């Protein structure tokens, strides 16, 4: 099921109306919603850097506006398909559902080694395994006997894989079910050469794509204020807050479109700088949108509207996938190394 030009879904498949028809209930479990998207072929997104990166990001943004836990699973699955297409080529079996579990927990490493039968196997604990209880496969970061970072694919319905109930206490993003998973001689298949996962151009393409999800959620939150701002007697405070939100969203949206075009123009170029800038700018935008919208609307939608309440709880947790000031320092170091300031029109 790797993405090919003739399998890419049309852009109108991700309209609000089309997604509402496919996913009619906001209360359906995210894993069930993910399976609906896969069955409809909506996981076959344009590969990043292949000329339609913006369309890929628009799909992520649209799904994020529905449910961020669903977006977490959907982004992981579509990222796995892109990784397999980039460094493996084998693709994924039709109907399979994938996670990308590459967060490294301090003091713990999953080991990749060959067993007595010559087959590759995984051993160890992996944290932050979104969708572990319902996905069919995962790409897992691991370490070989030489201490090299590797990537391996693993089928999750085997005795060597134990999905725990440990590792997640947050109310926000609870639907992503990001728990710890234990591997004990679990059969696995190496994907690419050691180091290929991190060295490939698509690593930062995927990192930038997360920002499109944050942006989609911020737009959905802001939509509640937009829907109410024109009702009854105009409220100058709400209108001021809406004006500030408009500026922030349009600036972030323009940066995302510029970034997608840059990736398509030079797909093999290292885009760490671009990805960091997108993530930091959209993080700031989404934080501002959530703050101003909840201040403008008060407790009503937070307490009485299930969709808004879930977005408001999920978004701050999802945004912490950003490395915040650490990424700011990295980006600042890159900018400081440029001979002349880079901000002219």
Short mmCIF file of C-alpha atoms in Angstrom, two decimals:
data_model
loop_
_atom_site.label_atom_id
_atom_site.label_comp_id
_atom_site.label_asym_id
_atom_site.label_seq_id
_atom_site.Cartn_x
_atom_site.Cartn_y
_atom_site.Cartn_z
CA UNK A 1 0.00 0.00 0.00
CA UNK A 2 2.88 2.37 -0.57
CA UNK A 3 1.76 5.66 -2.09
CA UNK A 4 1.86 5.95 -5.88
CA UNK A 5 0.56 8.77 -8.10
CA UNK A 6 -2.44 6.76 -9.28
CA UNK A 7 -3.46 5.75 -5.76
CA UNK A 8 -3.48 9.20 -4.14
CA UNK A 9 -6.98 10.18 -2.93
CA UNK A 10 -8.52 13.35 -4.38
CA UNK A 11 -8.11 16.51 -2.31
CA UNK A 12 -11.87 16.84 -1.77
CA UNK A 13 -11.80 13.52 0.10
CA UNK A 14 -10.52 15.52 3.07
CA UNK A 15 -13.19 18.23 3.00
CA UNK A 16 -15.13 18.74 6.22
CA UNK A 17 -18.23 17.27 4.59
CA UNK A 18 -16.47 14.16 3.29
CA UNK A 19 -14.74 13.43 6.58
CA UNK A 20 -17.96 14.01 8.52
CA UNK A 21 -19.69 11.43 6.33
CA UNK A 22 -16.87 8.91 6.77
CA UNK A 23 -16.36 9.60 10.48
CA UNK A 24 -19.85 10.55 11.66
CA UNK A 25 -19.22 10.21 15.39
CA UNK A 26 -16.69 12.26 17.34
CA UNK A 27 -17.02 9.69 20.14
CA UNK A 28 -15.83 6.68 18.11
CA UNK A 29 -12.49 5.27 19.34
CA UNK A 30 -9.54 6.69 17.36
CA UNK A 31 -8.36 3.21 16.32
CA UNK A 32 -11.78 2.52 14.82
CA UNK A 33 -11.66 5.85 12.98
CA UNK A 34 -8.18 5.05 11.69
CA UNK A 35 -9.41 1.78 10.24
CA UNK A 36 -12.18 3.67 8.43
CA UNK A 37 -9.63 6.01 6.87
CA UNK A 38 -7.45 3.07 5.80
CA UNK A 39 -10.39 1.14 4.35
CA UNK A 40 -11.39 4.21 2.34
CA UNK A 41 -7.86 4.51 0.92
CA UNK A 42 -7.28 7.84 2.63
CA UNK A 43 -3.97 6.69 4.05
CA UNK A 44 -2.36 6.74 0.59
CA UNK A 45 -1.15 10.32 0.81
CA UNK A 46 1.32 11.97 -1.55
CA UNK A 47 4.83 11.16 -0.39
CA UNK A 48 6.68 14.19 1.03
CA UNK A 49 9.04 15.80 -1.44
CA UNK A 50 7.27 14.32 -4.48
CA UNK A 51 5.55 17.50 -5.66
CA UNK A 52 2.41 17.47 -3.51
CA UNK A 53 3.69 17.90 0.04
CA UNK A 54 1.11 20.61 0.72
CA UNK A 55 -1.70 18.19 -0.14
CA UNK A 56 -0.22 15.72 2.32
CA UNK A 57 -0.13 18.36 5.03
CA UNK A 58 -3.66 19.52 4.23
CA UNK A 59 -4.86 15.97 4.88
CA UNK A 60 -3.07 15.88 8.23
CA UNK A 61 -4.57 19.25 9.16
CA UNK A 62 -8.07 18.10 8.21
CA UNK A 63 -7.85 14.96 10.35
CA UNK A 64 -6.39 16.96 13.24
CA UNK A 65 -9.46 19.18 13.26
CA UNK A 66 -11.59 16.13 13.98
CA UNK A 67 -9.60 14.45 16.75
CA UNK A 68 -5.95 14.89 17.70
CA UNK A 69 -5.67 11.35 19.07
CA UNK A 70 -6.86 10.11 15.69
CA UNK A 71 -4.34 12.43 14.02
CA UNK A 72 -1.56 10.97 16.17
CA UNK A 73 -2.40 7.47 14.91
CA UNK A 74 -3.05 8.61 11.34
CA UNK A 75 0.18 10.59 11.12
CA UNK A 76 2.13 7.63 12.50
CA UNK A 77 0.56 5.24 10.00
CA UNK A 78 1.08 7.51 6.99
CA UNK A 79 4.62 8.30 8.15
CA UNK A 80 5.35 4.57 8.32
CA UNK A 81 4.18 4.15 4.72
CA UNK A 82 6.45 7.02 3.66
CA UNK A 83 9.43 5.55 5.52
CA UNK A 84 8.91 2.14 3.95
CA UNK A 85 8.66 3.73 0.51
CA UNK A 86 11.85 5.74 1.08
CA UNK A 87 14.26 3.22 2.59
CA UNK A 88 12.69 -0.20 2.17
CA UNK A 89 10.55 -0.22 -0.95
CA UNK A 90 8.49 -3.23 0.11
CA UNK A 91 5.48 -1.17 1.17
CA UNK A 92 2.84 -2.40 3.59
CA UNK A 93 0.28 -5.15 3.26
CA UNK A 94 -3.21 -3.95 2.25
CA UNK A 95 -5.36 -3.22 5.29
CA UNK A 96 -2.44 -3.22 7.73
CA UNK A 97 -2.13 -0.42 10.28
CA UNK A 98 1.23 0.92 11.40
CA UNK A 99 2.85 2.93 14.15
CA UNK A 100 6.26 4.60 14.24
CA UNK A 101 7.72 4.07 17.69
CA UNK A 102 11.04 5.86 17.70
CA UNK A 103 11.08 7.81 20.97
CA UNK A 104 14.04 6.79 23.12
CA UNK A 105 13.38 6.45 26.84
CA UNK A 106 16.37 7.43 29.02
CA UNK A 107 18.18 4.40 30.36
CA UNK A 108 16.38 1.89 28.15
CA UNK A 109 17.13 0.62 24.66
CA UNK A 110 15.42 -1.98 22.54
CA UNK A 111 18.04 -4.39 21.20
CA UNK A 112 18.03 -5.87 17.70
CA UNK A 113 19.93 -9.14 17.45
CA UNK A 114 19.88 -12.46 15.67
CA UNK A 115 18.54 -15.43 17.55
CA UNK A 116 19.86 -18.98 17.46
CA UNK A 117 17.64 -19.68 14.46
CA UNK A 118 19.24 -16.80 12.52
CA UNK A 119 16.10 -14.67 12.61
CA UNK A 120 16.19 -11.09 13.85
CA UNK A 121 14.49 -10.35 17.15
CA UNK A 122 13.75 -7.43 19.45
CA UNK A 123 14.23 -7.33 23.22
CA UNK A 124 13.51 -4.49 25.62
CA UNK A 125 10.95 -1.88 26.61
CA UNK A 126 9.72 0.84 24.25
CA UNK A 127 7.83 3.87 25.58
CA UNK A 128 5.32 6.18 23.86
CA UNK A 129 3.86 3.43 21.65
CA UNK A 130 0.74 5.11 20.27
CA UNK A 131 -2.05 2.76 19.26
CA UNK A 132 -0.21 -0.29 20.55
CA UNK A 133 -3.35 -2.19 21.52
CA UNK A 134 -4.94 -2.02 18.07
CA UNK A 135 -2.31 -1.64 15.33
CA UNK A 136 -1.09 -4.59 13.28
CA UNK A 137 2.56 -3.49 12.82
CA UNK A 138 5.10 -0.96 13.99
CA UNK A 139 8.43 0.49 12.93
CA UNK A 140 10.59 0.49 16.05
CA UNK A 141 13.88 2.28 16.67
CA UNK A 142 16.44 -0.09 18.16
CA UNK A 143 20.18 -0.73 18.57
CA UNK A 144 22.27 -3.52 17.14
CA UNK A 145 25.22 -5.33 18.74
CA UNK A 146 27.63 -2.75 17.33
CA UNK A 147 25.76 0.08 19.09
CA UNK A 148 24.34 1.45 15.85
CA UNK A 149 20.87 3.00 15.66
CA UNK A 150 18.58 0.83 13.56
CA UNK A 151 14.96 0.56 12.50
CA UNK A 152 12.96 -2.66 12.43
CA UNK A 153 9.43 -3.64 11.48
CA UNK A 154 7.54 -5.90 13.82
CA UNK A 155 4.15 -7.61 13.67
CA UNK A 156 2.36 -6.92 16.93
CA UNK A 157 0.18 -10.03 17.10
CA UNK A 158 2.89 -12.39 18.29
CA UNK A 159 3.78 -13.85 21.70
CA UNK A 160 6.96 -11.80 21.98
CA UNK A 161 5.04 -8.50 22.13
CA UNK A 162 3.35 -7.43 25.36
CA UNK A 163 1.26 -4.26 25.40
CA UNK A 164 1.23 -2.89 28.94
CA UNK A 165 -1.15 -0.44 30.58
CA UNK A 166 1.81 1.60 31.78
CA UNK A 167 3.30 4.90 30.74
CA UNK A 168 0.34 7.25 30.21
CA UNK A 169 -1.45 9.29 32.86
CA UNK A 170 -2.53 12.39 30.95
CA UNK A 171 -6.18 13.16 30.24
CA UNK A 172 -5.18 14.97 27.06
CA UNK A 173 -4.41 12.65 24.11
CA UNK A 174 -5.67 9.67 26.13
CA UNK A 175 -7.27 8.28 22.98
CA UNK A 176 -3.86 7.78 21.40
CA UNK A 177 -3.23 5.01 23.98
CA UNK A 178 0.51 5.72 24.01
CA UNK A 179 1.63 3.02 26.44
CA UNK A 180 4.82 1.06 27.02
CA UNK A 181 5.40 -2.14 25.04
CA UNK A 182 7.69 -5.01 26.06
CA UNK A 183 9.57 -7.04 23.46
CA UNK A 184 10.91 -10.47 24.33
CA UNK A 185 12.54 -12.30 21.42
CA UNK A 186 9.91 -10.74 19.16
CA UNK A 187 10.52 -11.59 15.51
CA UNK A 188 11.44 -8.47 13.53
CA UNK A 189 12.81 -7.40 10.15
CA UNK A 190 15.53 -4.73 9.81
CA UNK A 191 14.39 -1.77 7.68
CA UNK A 192 17.21 -0.13 5.77
CA UNK A 193 20.84 0.01 6.82
CA UNK A 194 21.89 1.12 10.32
CA UNK A 195 21.44 4.88 10.60
CA UNK A 196 19.28 5.12 7.47
CA UNK A 197 16.14 6.18 9.36
CA UNK A 198 17.78 9.31 10.77
CA UNK A 199 19.97 10.10 7.75
CA UNK A 200 17.22 10.06 5.10
CA UNK A 201 15.79 13.39 3.87
CA UNK A 202 12.31 12.27 4.86
CA UNK A 203 13.15 12.32 8.57
CA UNK A 204 12.78 16.10 8.71
CA UNK A 205 9.98 16.05 6.13
CA UNK A 206 7.98 14.01 8.63
CA UNK A 207 9.04 16.26 11.50
CA UNK A 208 7.77 19.28 9.62
CA UNK A 209 4.48 17.55 8.83
CA UNK A 210 3.62 17.36 12.54
CA UNK A 211 3.26 21.15 12.46
CA UNK A 212 0.47 20.79 9.89
CA UNK A 213 -1.44 18.72 12.43
CA UNK A 214 -0.98 21.34 15.12
CA UNK A 215 -2.14 23.97 12.65
CA UNK A 216 -5.28 22.00 11.76
CA UNK A 217 -6.22 21.67 15.41
CA UNK A 218 -5.63 25.39 15.99
CA UNK A 219 -7.90 26.21 13.04
CA UNK A 220 -10.63 23.98 14.47
CA UNK A 221 -10.36 25.70 17.86
CA UNK A 222 -10.44 29.16 16.26
CA UNK A 223 -13.46 28.11 14.22
CA UNK A 224 -15.58 28.13 17.37
CA UNK A 225 -14.75 31.78 18.02
CA UNK A 226 -15.29 32.66 14.37
CA UNK A 227 -18.75 31.06 14.46
CA UNK A 228 -19.77 33.11 17.50
CA UNK A 229 -18.05 36.41 16.82
CA UNK A 230 -20.66 37.63 14.35
CA UNK A 231 -23.69 36.70 16.41
CA UNK A 232 -25.97 39.23 18.14
CA UNK A 233 -24.37 42.50 19.20
CA UNK A 234 -20.72 42.77 18.10
CA UNK A 235 -18.36 42.32 21.03
CA UNK A 236 -15.24 44.48 20.50
CA UNK A 237 -13.13 42.30 22.81
CA UNK A 238 -14.02 39.12 20.91
CA UNK A 239 -13.42 40.88 17.62
CA UNK A 240 -9.99 42.02 18.79
CA UNK A 241 -9.13 38.48 19.85
CA UNK A 242 -10.39 37.14 16.52
CA UNK A 243 -8.28 39.70 14.65
CA UNK A 244 -5.16 38.65 16.52
CA UNK A 245 -5.94 34.98 15.84
CA UNK A 246 -6.44 35.73 12.16
CA UNK A 247 -3.00 37.31 11.91
CA UNK A 248 -1.34 34.40 13.72
CA UNK A 249 -3.06 31.68 11.67
CA UNK A 250 -2.46 33.39 8.34
CA UNK A 251 1.23 33.86 9.14
CA UNK A 252 1.63 30.24 10.20
CA UNK A 253 -0.33 29.02 7.19
CA UNK A 254 1.86 31.03 4.83
CA UNK A 255 4.97 29.56 6.42
CA UNK A 256 3.59 26.02 6.00
CA UNK A 257 2.82 26.62 2.33
CA UNK A 258 6.27 28.10 1.79
CA UNK A 259 7.86 25.14 3.57
CA UNK A 260 5.95 22.56 1.55
CA UNK A 261 7.01 24.26 -1.69
CA UNK A 262 10.64 24.35 -0.55
CA UNK A 263 10.62 20.62 0.24
CA UNK A 264 9.15 19.81 -3.17
CA UNK A 265 11.66 22.07 -4.92
CA UNK A 266 14.68 20.44 -3.24
CA UNK A 267 13.57 17.10 -1.78
CA UNK A 268 17.09 15.82 -1.10
CA UNK A 269 18.18 18.93 0.79
CA UNK A 270 18.60 18.76 4.57
CA UNK A 271 15.54 20.59 5.85
CA UNK A 272 16.19 20.50 9.59
CA UNK A 273 16.26 24.31 9.71
CA UNK A 274 12.98 24.54 7.83
CA UNK A 275 11.30 21.92 10.00
CA UNK A 276 12.41 23.55 13.26
CA UNK A 277 11.15 26.93 12.09
CA UNK A 278 7.77 25.52 11.07
CA UNK A 279 7.32 23.60 14.29
CA UNK A 280 8.28 26.52 16.52
CA UNK A 281 6.15 29.04 14.63
CA UNK A 282 3.09 26.82 14.54
CA UNK A 283 3.54 25.86 18.19
CA UNK A 284 3.48 29.55 19.15
CA UNK A 285 0.46 30.14 16.92
CA UNK A 286 -1.52 27.19 18.30
CA UNK A 287 -0.72 28.19 21.89
CA UNK A 288 -1.96 31.72 21.22
CA UNK A 289 -5.12 30.52 19.47
CA UNK A 290 -6.04 28.21 22.34
CA UNK A 291 -5.40 30.92 24.93
CA UNK A 292 -7.38 33.64 23.16
CA UNK A 293 -10.27 31.42 22.10
CA UNK A 294 -10.86 30.02 25.57
CA UNK A 295 -10.59 33.50 27.08
CA UNK A 296 -13.09 34.84 24.55
CA UNK A 297 -15.65 32.05 24.89
CA UNK A 298 -15.33 31.33 28.59
CA UNK A 299 -16.20 28.05 30.26
CA UNK A 300 -19.23 27.24 28.08
CA UNK A 301 -17.66 25.22 25.24
CA UNK A 302 -14.96 23.84 27.54
CA UNK A 303 -17.65 22.29 29.71
CA UNK A 304 -20.57 21.68 27.35
CA UNK A 305 -19.12 20.95 23.91
CA UNK A 306 -17.41 17.54 23.75
CA UNK A 307 -15.45 18.23 20.57
CA UNK A 308 -14.11 21.59 21.73
CA UNK A 309 -13.32 20.26 25.20
CA UNK A 310 -11.35 17.37 23.75
CA UNK A 311 -9.38 19.63 21.39
CA UNK A 312 -8.60 21.99 24.25
CA UNK A 313 -7.36 19.11 26.42
CA UNK A 314 -5.43 17.32 23.67
CA UNK A 315 -3.66 20.23 21.97
CA UNK A 316 -1.40 21.31 24.88
CA UNK A 317 -0.25 17.70 25.33
CA UNK A 318 0.38 17.17 21.62
CA UNK A 319 2.31 20.45 21.39
CA UNK A 320 4.77 19.12 23.94
CA UNK A 321 6.12 16.92 21.19
CA UNK A 322 8.00 20.14 20.46
CA UNK A 323 11.36 20.50 22.18
CA UNK A 324 10.59 24.18 22.83
CA UNK A 325 13.62 26.22 23.92
CA UNK A 326 16.03 23.44 22.92
CA UNK A 327 14.79 23.68 19.33
CA UNK A 328 14.86 27.47 19.54
CA UNK A 329 18.52 27.28 20.55
CA UNK A 330 19.30 24.88 17.70
CA UNK A 331 17.57 27.14 15.19
CA UNK A 332 19.27 30.21 16.66
CA UNK A 333 22.64 28.54 16.22
CA UNK A 334 21.89 27.87 12.55
CA UNK A 335 20.77 31.45 11.97
CA UNK A 336 23.79 32.82 13.84
CA UNK A 337 26.06 30.97 11.44
CA UNK A 338 24.73 32.85 8.40
CA UNK A 339 27.03 35.62 7.19
CA UNK A 340 24.25 38.20 6.76
CA UNK A 341 20.87 38.35 8.41
CA UNK A 342 18.35 36.29 6.41
CA UNK A 343 15.17 38.34 6.86
CA UNK A 344 14.95 40.60 3.82
CA UNK A 345 11.87 40.50 1.60
#
